[in-house]
PDB file of C-alpha atoms in Angstrom:
ATOM      1  CA  MET E  12      50.529   7.939  62.649  1.00 44.00           C
ATOM      2  CA  ALA E  13      48.813   4.899  61.122  1.00 46.00           C
ATOM      3  CA  GLY E  14      45.577   6.898  60.715  1.00 49.00           C
ATOM      4  CA  GLY E  15      47.430   9.692  58.909  1.00 44.00           C
ATOM      5  CA  LEU E  16      49.128   7.183  56.618  1.00 38.00           C
ATOM      6  CA  ARG E  17      45.757   5.614  55.829  1.00 45.00           C
ATOM      7  CA  VAL E  18      44.303   9.037  54.932  1.00 41.00           C
ATOM      8  CA  LEU E  19      47.337   9.828  52.769  1.00 39.00           C
ATOM      9  CA  CYS E  20      47.054   6.476  50.972  1.00 42.00           C
ATOM     10  CA  THR E  21      43.312   7.035  50.419  1.00 43.00           C
ATOM     11  CA  VAL E  22      43.937  10.505  48.966  1.00 40.00           C
ATOM     12  CA  LEU E  23      46.662   9.139  46.686  1.00 40.00           C
ATOM     13  CA  CYS E  24      44.386   6.347  45.537  1.00 45.00           C
ATOM     14  CA  LEU E  25      41.517   8.716  44.746  1.00 44.00           C
ATOM     15  CA  SER E  26      43.773  11.160  42.921  1.00 47.00           C
ATOM     16  CA  GLN E  27      45.256   8.486  40.691  1.00 47.00           C
ATOM     17  CA  ALA E  28      42.962   9.087  37.706  1.00 37.00           C
ATOM     18  CA  LEU E  29      45.069   7.060  35.275  1.00 35.00           C
ATOM     19  CA  LEU E  30      44.919   3.894  37.335  1.00 39.00           C
ATOM     20  CA  HIS E  31      42.239   1.422  36.271  1.00 38.00           C
ATOM     21  CA  SER E  32      41.541   0.128  39.747  1.00 44.00           C
ATOM     22  CA  CYS E  33      43.202   0.459  43.108  1.00 46.00           C
ATOM     23  CA  SER E  34      42.652  -0.444  46.730  1.00 43.00           C
ATOM     24  CA  VAL E  35      44.131   0.981  49.897  1.00 46.00           C
ATOM     25  CA  ALA E  36      44.302  -0.763  53.234  1.00 43.00           C
ATOM     26  CA  SER E  37      40.929  -2.366  52.644  1.00 48.00           C
ATOM     27  CA  PRO E  38      41.418  -5.995  51.707  1.00 53.00           C
ATOM     28  CA  SER E  39      37.828  -6.793  52.738  1.00 74.00           C
ATOM     29  CA  LEU E  40      36.292  -4.181  50.416  1.00 83.00           C
ATOM     30  CA  SER E  41      36.159  -5.190  46.730  1.00 88.00           C
ATOM     31  CA  PHE E  42      34.004  -4.548  43.691  1.00 91.00           C
ATOM     32  CA  ARG E  43      31.196  -6.947  42.927  1.00 91.00           C
ATOM     33  CA  ALA E  44      30.270  -4.933  39.809  1.00 93.00           C
ATOM     34  CA  GLU E  45      32.130  -2.093  38.103  1.00 95.00           C
ATOM     35  CA  PRO E  46      30.759   0.345  35.514  1.00 97.00           C
ATOM     36  CA  MET E  47      31.169  -0.649  31.863  1.00 97.00           C
ATOM     37  CA  SER E  48      31.904   1.590  28.867  1.00 97.00           C
ATOM     38  CA  VAL E  49      28.974   2.313  26.547  1.00 97.00           C
ATOM     39  CA  ILE E  50      28.394   3.895  23.138  1.00 97.00           C
ATOM     40  CA  LEU E  51      24.741   4.833  22.661  1.00 97.00           C
ATOM     41  CA  SER E  52      22.674   7.174  20.519  1.00 95.00           C
ATOM     42  CA  GLN E  53      22.030  10.704  21.724  1.00 96.00           C
ATOM     43  CA  GLY E  54      18.972  10.843  23.985  1.00 96.00           C
ATOM     44  CA  SER E  55      19.367   7.231  25.175  1.00 97.00           C
ATOM     45  CA  THR E  56      19.238   6.304  28.852  1.00 96.00           C
ATOM     46  CA  VAL E  57      22.596   5.258  30.312  1.00 97.00           C
ATOM     47  CA  HIS E  58      22.874   2.984  33.367  1.00 96.00           C
ATOM     48  CA  LEU E  59      26.276   2.680  35.078  1.00 97.00           C
ATOM     49  CA  ARG E  60      26.304   0.168  37.901  1.00 95.00           C
ATOM     50  CA  CYS E  61      28.651  -0.192  40.833  1.00 94.00           C
ATOM     51  CA  SER E  62      28.456  -2.488  43.842  1.00 90.00           C
ATOM     52  CA  VAL E  63      30.942  -3.639  46.465  1.00 88.00           C
ATOM     53  CA  ARG E  64      31.290  -6.547  48.813  1.00 86.00           C
ATOM     54  CA  PRO E  65      30.621  -7.011  51.562  1.00 79.00           C
ATOM     55  CA  ASN E  66      27.271  -5.276  51.249  1.00 74.00           C
ATOM     56  CA  SER E  67      27.312  -2.997  54.265  1.00 70.00           C
ATOM     57  CA  ALA E  68      25.964   0.334  55.435  1.00 67.00           C
ATOM     58  CA  SER E  69      29.458   1.220  56.698  1.00 73.00           C
ATOM     59  CA  HIS E  70      30.743   2.180  53.253  1.00 82.00           C
ATOM     60  CA  SER E  71      29.735   4.975  50.887  1.00 87.00           C
ATOM     61  CA  LEU E  72      29.706   5.145  47.100  1.00 90.00           C
ATOM     62  CA  SER E  73      30.399   8.233  45.025  1.00 93.00           C
ATOM     63  CA  TRP E  74      31.195   8.879  41.369  1.00 95.00           C
ATOM     64  CA  ARG E  75      33.941  10.711  39.518  1.00 96.00           C
ATOM     65  CA  PHE E  76      33.439  12.310  36.097  1.00 96.00           C
ATOM     66  CA  ARG E  77      36.445  13.421  34.045  1.00 96.00           C
ATOM     67  CA  GLY E  78      38.625  12.963  37.152  1.00 94.00           C
ATOM     68  CA  GLN E  79      36.511  15.179  39.419  1.00 95.00           C
ATOM     69  CA  LEU E  80      33.933  14.318  42.070  1.00 94.00           C
ATOM     70  CA  LEU E  81      30.570  14.206  40.290  1.00 94.00           C
ATOM     71  CA  ASP E  82      27.968  16.634  41.621  1.00 90.00           C
ATOM     72  CA  PRO E  83      24.544  15.910  40.076  1.00 87.00           C
ATOM     73  CA  VAL E  84      23.531  19.528  40.745  1.00 89.00           C
ATOM     74  CA  THR E  85      26.182  20.836  38.335  1.00 89.00           C
ATOM     75  CA  LEU E  86      25.616  18.163  35.665  1.00 92.00           C
ATOM     76  CA  PRO E  87      21.966  18.159  34.531  1.00 92.00           C
ATOM     77  CA  GLY E  88      20.278  14.877  33.701  1.00 93.00           C
ATOM     78  CA  VAL E  89      22.275  12.789  36.216  1.00 95.00           C
ATOM     79  CA  GLU E  90      20.525  10.658  38.822  1.00 92.00           C
ATOM     80  CA  LEU E  91      22.460   8.879  41.577  1.00 91.00           C
ATOM     81  CA  ASN E  92      20.982   6.001  43.531  1.00 84.00           C
ATOM     82  CA  GLN E  93      23.272   5.655  46.549  1.00 69.00           C
ATOM     83  CA  ASN E  94      21.469   2.542  47.858  1.00 66.00           C
ATOM     84  CA  ARG E  95      21.979   0.602  44.641  1.00 74.00           C
ATOM     85  CA  GLY E  96      25.223   2.319  43.598  1.00 82.00           C
ATOM     86  CA  SER E  97      23.878   3.204  40.168  1.00 90.00           C
ATOM     87  CA  LEU E  98      24.297   6.301  38.059  1.00 95.00           C
ATOM     88  CA  VAL E  99      21.631   7.057  35.453  1.00 95.00           C
ATOM     89  CA  LEU E 100      21.819   9.563  32.614  1.00 96.00           C
ATOM     90  CA  SER E 101      18.170   9.944  31.631  1.00 94.00           C
ATOM     91  CA  SER E 102      18.920  11.487  28.217  1.00 96.00           C
ATOM     92  CA  LEU E 103      22.494  11.140  26.940  1.00 97.00           C
ATOM     93  CA  GLN E 104      23.858  14.485  25.698  1.00 96.00           C
ATOM     94  CA  HIS E 105      27.289  15.730  24.623  1.00 96.00           C
ATOM     95  CA  ILE E 106      27.955  17.183  28.106  1.00 96.00           C
ATOM     96  CA  HIS E 107      27.715  13.650  29.548  1.00 97.00           C
ATOM     97  CA  GLN E 108      30.477  12.174  27.361  1.00 97.00           C
ATOM     98  CA  GLY E 109      33.687  11.232  29.167  1.00 97.00           C
ATOM     99  CA  LEU E 110      35.213   8.918  31.746  1.00 98.00           C
ATOM    100  CA  TYR E 111      33.321   7.839  34.873  1.00 97.00           C
ATOM    101  CA  GLN E 112      34.581   5.968  37.930  1.00 97.00           C
ATOM    102  CA  CYS E 113      32.889   4.610  41.027  1.00 95.00           C
ATOM    103  CA  VAL E 114      34.572   5.262  44.396  1.00 94.00           C
ATOM    104  CA  ALA E 115      33.798   3.100  47.427  1.00 91.00           C
ATOM    105  CA  GLN E 116      34.956   4.344  50.830  1.00 89.00           C
ATOM    106  CA  SER E 117      34.883   2.756  54.257  1.00 85.00           C
ATOM    107  CA  ASP E 118      36.655   3.316  57.565  1.00 82.00           C
ATOM    108  CA  ALA E 119      39.356   0.928  56.340  1.00 80.00           C
ATOM    109  CA  GLY E 120      40.124   2.820  53.116  1.00 86.00           C
ATOM    110  CA  ALA E 121      38.847   3.293  49.594  1.00 91.00           C
ATOM    111  CA  ILE E 122      38.775   1.584  46.221  1.00 93.00           C
ATOM    112  CA  VAL E 123      38.305   3.153  42.795  1.00 95.00           C
ATOM    113  CA  SER E 124      36.735   1.290  39.868  1.00 96.00           C
ATOM    114  CA  ARG E 125      38.095   1.010  36.359  1.00 96.00           C
ATOM    115  CA  HIS E 126      37.198   3.775  33.934  1.00 97.00           C
ATOM    116  CA  ALA E 127      33.901   3.578  32.079  1.00 97.00           C
ATOM    117  CA  ARG E 128      33.785   5.675  28.907  1.00 98.00           C
ATOM    118  CA  VAL E 129      30.391   7.076  27.920  1.00 98.00           C
ATOM    119  CA  ALA E 130      30.180   8.181  24.282  1.00 97.00           C
ATOM    120  CA  ILE E 131      27.526   9.100  21.737  1.00 97.00           C
ATOM    121  CA  ALA E 132      27.321   6.915  18.637  1.00 96.00           C
ATOM    122  CA  GLY E 133      27.589   8.661  15.319  1.00 94.00           C
ATOM    123  CA  ILE E 134      28.498   8.271  11.693  1.00 91.00           C
ATOM    124  CA  GLY E 135      29.767  10.937   9.337  1.00 90.00           C
ATOM    125  CA  GLU E 136      28.887  11.526   5.727  1.00 87.00           C
ATOM    126  CA  TYR E 137      30.568   9.651   2.902  1.00 82.00           C
ATOM    127  CA  GLY E 138      33.217  11.743   1.220  1.00 79.00           C
ATOM    128  CA  GLU E 139      32.838  13.037  -2.316  1.00 80.00           C
ATOM    129  CA  MET E 140      32.751   9.983  -4.571  1.00 74.00           C
ATOM    130  CA  ARG E 141      31.969   9.580  -8.206  1.00 77.00           C
ATOM    131  CA  ARG E 142      30.655   6.413  -9.756  1.00 77.00           C
ATOM    132  CA  ARG E 143      33.083   4.605 -11.928  1.00 78.00           C
ATOM    133  CA  SER E 144      32.969   1.446 -13.944  1.00 81.00           C
ATOM    134  CA  LEU E 145      35.605  -1.241 -13.737  1.00 82.00           C
ATOM    135  CA  VAL E 146      36.457  -3.452 -16.673  1.00 86.00           C
ATOM    136  CA  VAL E 147      38.211  -6.659 -15.690  1.00 87.00           C
ATOM    137  CA  GLN E 148      39.154  -9.686 -17.706  1.00 89.00           C
ATOM    138  CA  GLU E 149      37.189 -12.753 -16.631  1.00 84.00           C
ATOM    139  CA  GLY E 150      39.096 -14.770 -14.018  1.00 83.00           C
ATOM    140  CA  SER E 151      41.122 -11.761 -12.882  1.00 86.00           C
ATOM    141  CA  SER E 152      40.937 -10.118  -9.486  1.00 85.00           C
ATOM    142  CA  VAL E 153      39.747  -6.602  -8.792  1.00 84.00           C
ATOM    143  CA  VAL E 154      39.603  -4.501  -5.639  1.00 83.00           C
ATOM    144  CA  ILE E 155      36.502  -2.383  -5.198  1.00 79.00           C
ATOM    145  CA  GLU E 156      37.333   0.388  -2.751  1.00 79.00           C
ATOM    146  CA  CYS E 157      34.801   2.047  -0.521  1.00 79.00           C
ATOM    147  CA  PRO E 158      36.336   4.445   2.012  1.00 82.00           C
ATOM    148  CA  LEU E 159      34.171   4.393   5.125  1.00 86.00           C
ATOM    149  CA  PRO E 160      33.023   7.595   6.790  1.00 88.00           C
ATOM    150  CA  PRO E 161      34.261   8.396  10.293  1.00 91.00           C
ATOM    151  CA  SER E 162      32.091   6.722  12.916  1.00 93.00           C
ATOM    152  CA  ASN E 163      31.839   5.738  16.572  1.00 92.00           C
ATOM    153  CA  PRO E 164      31.840   2.770  16.947  1.00 91.00           C
ATOM    154  CA  PRO E 165      33.776   1.952  13.767  1.00 90.00           C
ATOM    155  CA  ALA E 166      31.469   1.155  10.857  1.00 86.00           C
ATOM    156  CA  LEU E 167      31.271  -2.450   9.625  1.00 83.00           C
ATOM    157  CA  PRO E 168      31.157  -2.521   5.826  1.00 82.00           C
ATOM    158  CA  ARG E 169      28.816  -4.822   3.888  1.00 81.00           C
ATOM    159  CA  LEU E 170      28.549  -5.408   0.165  1.00 80.00           C
ATOM    160  CA  ARG E 171      25.535  -6.148  -1.973  1.00 81.00           C
ATOM    161  CA  VAL E 172      26.134  -8.147  -5.143  1.00 79.00           C
ATOM    162  CA  ARG E 173      23.289  -8.712  -7.572  1.00 78.00           C
ATOM    163  CA  GLY E 174      20.785  -7.681  -4.910  1.00 85.00           C
ATOM    164  CA  GLU E 175      22.132 -10.026  -2.210  1.00 84.00           C
ATOM    165  CA  TRP E 176      23.946  -8.832   0.926  1.00 87.00           C
ATOM    166  CA  LEU E 177      27.281 -10.567   1.502  1.00 82.00           C
ATOM    167  CA  GLU E 178      27.847 -11.183   5.195  1.00 77.00           C
ATOM    168  CA  LYS E 179      30.996 -13.229   4.591  1.00 79.00           C
ATOM    169  CA  SER E 180      33.177 -14.471   1.744  1.00 77.00           C
ATOM    170  CA  ILE E 181      31.177 -16.533  -0.720  1.00 75.00           C
ATOM    171  CA  GLY E 182      32.528 -18.222  -3.826  1.00 75.00           C
ATOM    172  CA  SER E 183      34.798 -15.819  -5.667  1.00 73.00           C
ATOM    173  CA  TYR E 184      33.781 -12.824  -3.491  1.00 73.00           C
ATOM    174  CA  LEU E 185      36.192 -12.223  -0.656  1.00 70.00           C
TER     175      LEU E 185
END
């Protein structure tokens, strides 16, 4: 009965895709390193790392991609290193984007890592804009709008005034 309950708890833990991290009947098994989310340019190499403690041959590591067990045969460009617990995407492509999780299993149960989101960086084109001049009375305030294009990660705007880049508020420029 206890063995069946342990199997049921392990299955429930592994099927809980919305949970960031869980552990089942395995207080001695814990993550030393969990995969981290990344946003990189297309074609970049992605390294997701996962390791558990204690370091033992009695546990196994596997990966989930978009909630399903990851099979490197069906997802080209994926390399798994079971000894080191790493997952490598040799050339990041659109098919690789999504949520990844590391799963560690032992005789005592299983633990599932937090989600790691892999995404491709990008920036869209500026929308249609026309140049316009602003006339402001000296000493008055003016807002100069510059709608940013869609981007991942979000673009960080910078302004250049009289040939100098403003990294922060200086003088009367906020």
